[in-house]
Amino acid sequence: MKQDQLLKLGLYGTAIGDALGQGYLQCKHDSLDMYKGIYHTPAGTWSDDTSISLVFMDNLLQNNDYHMIMDSLINWHQYGLYTPYYKAFDVGQSTKDAINLYQDDRQHYWENIKEMLSDQDNGNGALMYMLPISIILNDQNDNDNQSSKLKIFQRVIQLSQLTKHSYRSTLACLIYFNLLTLIINSKNYSNNYLQQAVNNAFKLIHNYNLTTLINEQNYFEPLLTASFYQKTLSQLSASGYVIDTLFCVWNILHQTTKFNNAINLAVNLNGDVDTIAGLIGGIIAIINRNIPQQWLNKLQGKNVLNFYLNKTN
């Protein structure tokens, strides 16, 4: 499937999952539908998770450097670009901190952000923009060229750390990137990909002797055990902690790849359900190569999504 088609599926799937999750942040409903959220936006409105995905897609397609990506994040956060109604909301604290740090000292941002790497900042925000990164970088990858593979590996690490100050989050992004890569490059999804993606990421960090990431490996090793996949979602936490988010996504994908069933599982968790539903929506739309029309009809901001997606043609 072509890059523009994958991006459309992935971004619309993300936006639908995000919008559905918004209506379940502080209350539950008897049936799956789009409801008004806690930010007083119309039903079907997507949030920061989708907006950040659009920012990265837009900039990567133009081969922009990190300065231009950060400038776009400022335009989103302050002026509401990349949003349905020109107003950013539900913005994560780490993202705000990164934007403020960049505005304080643009010239030395990359050095400063590295100094902020911390075990305490293990949020899930960077996972959201792995989907467009995976699609675009896989389109550029020459599978027979080791140099090409290394450059993409390095690029994923750099981008994952652009707004997140955590090696744990970086490894989570590498694992998620590897899962998306397997799905993008195959016609038929297999649950074997869930463990294969983890093993592929572990192999990469050991091949390049990335000690800081190897030290985080034990947090993800449950994903390689049979007992993990026997757990119910009620046994998992749906907090904004990156490990919790990744575990919920893996568990849901192991249970089902039917769009509505998977989203229903995600939104009925207790926690960061819009982010988890956004991740699930994007990845399952690509797995199925389809998005249910019922949600497209109810989704807000399709004009904004289409504006940026049309740049891919």
mmCIF file of N, CA and C in Angstrom, residues 17-73:
data_model
loop_
_atom_site.group_PDB
_atom_site.id
_atom_site.type_symbol
_atom_site.label_atom_id
_atom_site.label_comp_id
_atom_site.label_asym_id
_atom_site.label_seq_id
_atom_site.Cartn_x
_atom_site.Cartn_y
_atom_site.Cartn_z
ATOM 1 N N GLY A 17 -10.138 7.158 17.183
ATOM 2 C CA GLY A 17 -9.906 6.600 18.512
ATOM 3 C C GLY A 17 -9.761 7.680 19.560
ATOM 4 N N ASP A 18 -9.018 8.714 19.243
ATOM 5 C CA ASP A 18 -8.818 9.864 20.128
ATOM 6 C C ASP A 18 -10.156 10.524 20.449
ATOM 7 N N ALA A 19 -10.961 10.778 19.414
ATOM 8 C CA ALA A 19 -12.258 11.444 19.603
ATOM 9 C C ALA A 19 -13.220 10.587 20.418
ATOM 10 N N LEU A 20 -13.231 9.292 20.161
ATOM 11 C CA LEU A 20 -14.077 8.402 20.961
ATOM 12 C C LEU A 20 -13.618 8.393 22.413
ATOM 13 N N GLY A 21 -12.317 8.353 22.622
ATOM 14 C CA GLY A 21 -11.781 8.335 23.975
ATOM 15 C C GLY A 21 -12.080 9.595 24.762
ATOM 16 N N GLN A 22 -12.168 10.731 24.076
ATOM 17 C CA GLN A 22 -12.454 11.996 24.764
ATOM 18 C C GLN A 22 -13.761 11.933 25.550
ATOM 19 N N GLY A 23 -14.742 11.228 25.018
ATOM 20 C CA GLY A 23 -16.046 11.145 25.673
ATOM 21 C C GLY A 23 -16.093 10.199 26.859
ATOM 22 N N TYR A 24 -14.994 9.482 27.083
ATOM 23 C CA TYR A 24 -14.955 8.483 28.162
ATOM 24 C C TYR A 24 -13.923 8.827 29.238
ATOM 25 N N LEU A 25 -13.360 10.023 29.193
ATOM 26 C CA LEU A 25 -12.277 10.353 30.119
ATOM 27 C C LEU A 25 -12.713 10.349 31.579
ATOM 28 N N GLN A 26 -13.916 10.833 31.847
ATOM 29 C CA GLN A 26 -14.370 10.870 33.242
ATOM 30 C C GLN A 26 -15.724 10.206 33.455
ATOM 31 N N CYS A 27 -16.231 9.546 32.433
ATOM 32 C CA CYS A 27 -17.510 8.852 32.598
ATOM 33 C C CYS A 27 -17.589 7.694 31.613
ATOM 34 N N LYS A 28 -18.423 6.716 31.940
ATOM 35 C CA LYS A 28 -18.625 5.556 31.088
ATOM 36 C C LYS A 28 -20.013 5.622 30.462
ATOM 37 N N HIS A 29 -20.172 4.933 29.344
ATOM 38 C CA HIS A 29 -21.446 4.935 28.629
ATOM 39 C C HIS A 29 -21.838 3.497 28.300
ATOM 40 N N ASP A 30 -23.124 3.292 28.101
ATOM 41 C CA ASP A 30 -23.625 1.938 27.846
ATOM 42 C C ASP A 30 -23.279 1.439 26.450
ATOM 43 N N SER A 31 -23.116 2.359 25.508
ATOM 44 C CA SER A 31 -22.826 1.946 24.135
ATOM 45 C C SER A 31 -21.685 2.783 23.571
ATOM 46 N N LEU A 32 -20.952 2.210 22.622
ATOM 47 C CA LEU A 32 -19.827 2.905 22.009
ATOM 48 C C LEU A 32 -20.339 3.987 21.071
ATOM 49 N N ASP A 33 -19.965 5.225 21.358
ATOM 50 C CA ASP A 33 -20.370 6.341 20.512
ATOM 51 C C ASP A 33 -19.458 7.522 20.807
ATOM 52 N N MET A 34 -19.608 8.564 20.014
ATOM 53 C CA MET A 34 -18.853 9.788 20.250
ATOM 54 C C MET A 34 -19.681 10.723 21.126
ATOM 55 N N TYR A 35 -19.123 11.074 22.273
ATOM 56 C CA TYR A 35 -19.805 11.931 23.239
ATOM 57 C C TYR A 35 -18.966 13.188 23.484
ATOM 58 N N LYS A 36 -19.618 14.206 24.023
ATOM 59 C CA LYS A 36 -18.889 15.408 24.423
ATOM 60 C C LYS A 36 -17.890 15.044 25.511
ATOM 61 N N GLY A 37 -16.729 15.685 25.465
ATOM 62 C CA GLY A 37 -15.699 15.397 26.450
ATOM 63 C C GLY A 37 -15.650 16.420 27.561
ATOM 64 N N ILE A 38 -14.649 16.304 28.405
ATOM 65 C CA ILE A 38 -14.533 17.176 29.577
ATOM 66 C C ILE A 38 -14.015 18.558 29.213
ATOM 67 N N TYR A 39 -13.591 18.754 27.965
ATOM 68 C CA TYR A 39 -13.066 20.060 27.556
ATOM 69 C C TYR A 39 -14.113 20.896 26.819
ATOM 70 N N HIS A 40 -15.384 20.484 26.924
ATOM 71 C CA HIS A 40 -16.510 21.242 26.362
ATOM 72 C C HIS A 40 -16.384 21.423 24.843
ATOM 73 N N THR A 41 -15.899 20.402 24.186
ATOM 74 C CA THR A 41 -15.821 20.393 22.731
ATOM 75 C C THR A 41 -16.936 19.509 22.180
ATOM 76 N N PRO A 42 -17.352 19.737 20.937
ATOM 77 C CA PRO A 42 -18.412 18.909 20.358
ATOM 78 C C PRO A 42 -18.016 17.436 20.291
ATOM 79 N N ALA A 43 -18.997 16.572 20.362
ATOM 80 C CA ALA A 43 -18.741 15.138 20.200
ATOM 81 C C ALA A 43 -18.021 14.895 18.877
ATOM 82 N N GLY A 44 -17.028 14.028 18.919
ATOM 83 C CA GLY A 44 -16.267 13.727 17.708
ATOM 84 C C GLY A 44 -15.017 14.568 17.535
ATOM 85 N N THR A 45 -14.665 15.350 18.565
ATOM 86 C CA THR A 45 -13.485 16.216 18.485
ATOM 87 C C THR A 45 -12.238 15.470 18.947
ATOM 88 N N TRP A 46 -11.192 15.518 18.148
ATOM 89 C CA TRP A 46 -9.923 14.902 18.521
ATOM 90 C C TRP A 46 -9.034 15.920 19.225
ATOM 91 N N SER A 47 -8.001 15.413 19.927
ATOM 92 C CA SER A 47 -7.230 16.269 20.830
ATOM 93 C C SER A 47 -5.750 16.338 20.451
ATOM 94 N N ASP A 48 -4.932 16.594 21.464
ATOM 95 C CA ASP A 48 -3.491 16.787 21.259
ATOM 96 C C ASP A 48 -2.819 15.570 20.635
ATOM 97 N N ASP A 49 -3.307 14.380 20.938
ATOM 98 C CA ASP A 49 -2.669 13.167 20.415
ATOM 99 C C ASP A 49 -2.653 13.160 18.890
ATOM 100 N N THR A 50 -3.780 13.496 18.293
ATOM 101 C CA THR A 50 -3.864 13.544 16.834
ATOM 102 C C THR A 50 -3.111 14.744 16.289
ATOM 103 N N SER A 51 -3.220 15.875 16.972
ATOM 104 C CA SER A 51 -2.539 17.092 16.512
ATOM 105 C C SER A 51 -1.030 16.887 16.416
ATOM 106 N N ILE A 52 -0.445 16.265 17.439
ATOM 107 C CA ILE A 52 1.002 16.034 17.419
ATOM 108 C C ILE A 52 1.381 15.076 16.291
ATOM 109 N N SER A 53 0.542 14.092 16.034
ATOM 110 C CA SER A 53 0.790 13.188 14.905
ATOM 111 C C SER A 53 0.813 13.965 13.594
ATOM 112 N N LEU A 54 -0.106 14.913 13.445
ATOM 113 C CA LEU A 54 -0.139 15.750 12.242
ATOM 114 C C LEU A 54 1.114 16.610 12.130
ATOM 115 N N VAL A 55 1.555 17.166 13.252
ATOM 116 C CA VAL A 55 2.769 17.995 13.255
ATOM 117 C C VAL A 55 3.955 17.203 12.714
ATOM 118 N N PHE A 56 4.150 16.007 13.221
ATOM 119 C CA PHE A 56 5.301 15.208 12.798
ATOM 120 C C PHE A 56 5.146 14.733 11.359
ATOM 121 N N MET A 57 3.953 14.333 10.969
ATOM 122 C CA MET A 57 3.738 13.935 9.582
ATOM 123 C C MET A 57 4.062 15.082 8.637
ATOM 124 N N ASP A 58 3.518 16.258 8.924
ATOM 125 C CA ASP A 58 3.701 17.429 8.067
ATOM 126 C C ASP A 58 5.177 17.777 7.905
ATOM 127 N N ASN A 59 5.917 17.738 8.985
ATOM 128 C CA ASN A 59 7.326 18.122 8.938
ATOM 129 C C ASN A 59 8.216 17.048 8.330
ATOM 130 N N LEU A 60 7.949 15.789 8.631
ATOM 131 C CA LEU A 60 8.775 14.722 8.063
ATOM 132 C C LEU A 60 8.601 14.625 6.555
ATOM 133 N N LEU A 61 7.401 14.877 6.080
ATOM 134 C CA LEU A 61 7.167 14.839 4.635
ATOM 135 C C LEU A 61 7.947 15.925 3.907
ATOM 136 N N GLN A 62 8.261 16.997 4.641
ATOM 137 C CA GLN A 62 9.041 18.094 4.059
ATOM 138 C C GLN A 62 10.530 17.996 4.410
ATOM 139 N N ASN A 63 10.917 16.896 5.066
ATOM 140 C CA ASN A 63 12.305 16.691 5.489
ATOM 141 C C ASN A 63 12.808 17.826 6.371
ATOM 142 N N ASN A 64 11.929 18.359 7.207
ATOM 143 C CA ASN A 64 12.302 19.466 8.082
ATOM 144 C C ASN A 64 13.165 18.988 9.247
ATOM 145 N N ASP A 65 14.029 19.869 9.733
ATOM 146 C CA ASP A 65 14.863 19.524 10.879
ATOM 147 C C ASP A 65 14.091 19.751 12.176
ATOM 148 N N TYR A 66 14.755 19.473 13.306
ATOM 149 C CA TYR A 66 14.037 19.531 14.576
ATOM 150 C C TYR A 66 13.620 20.952 14.936
ATOM 151 N N HIS A 67 14.356 21.963 14.443
ATOM 152 C CA HIS A 67 13.946 23.345 14.710
ATOM 153 C C HIS A 67 12.561 23.615 14.121
ATOM 154 N N MET A 68 12.344 23.147 12.914
ATOM 155 C CA MET A 68 11.061 23.395 12.249
ATOM 156 C C MET A 68 9.947 22.575 12.885
ATOM 157 N N ILE A 69 10.280 21.376 13.353
ATOM 158 C CA ILE A 69 9.277 20.586 14.076
ATOM 159 C C ILE A 69 8.867 21.311 15.349
ATOM 160 N N MET A 70 9.847 21.821 16.088
ATOM 161 C CA MET A 70 9.540 22.539 17.324
ATOM 162 C C MET A 70 8.759 23.819 17.042
ATOM 163 N N ASP A 71 9.093 24.510 15.961
ATOM 164 C CA ASP A 71 8.328 25.707 15.586
ATOM 165 C C ASP A 71 6.874 25.347 15.291
ATOM 166 N N SER A 72 6.668 24.205 14.659
ATOM 167 C CA SER A 72 5.299 23.752 14.379
ATOM 168 C C SER A 72 4.562 23.404 15.664
ATOM 169 N N LEU A 73 5.275 22.813 16.618
ATOM 170 C CA LEU A 73 4.655 22.516 17.913
ATOM 171 C C LEU A 73 4.255 23.802 18.636
#
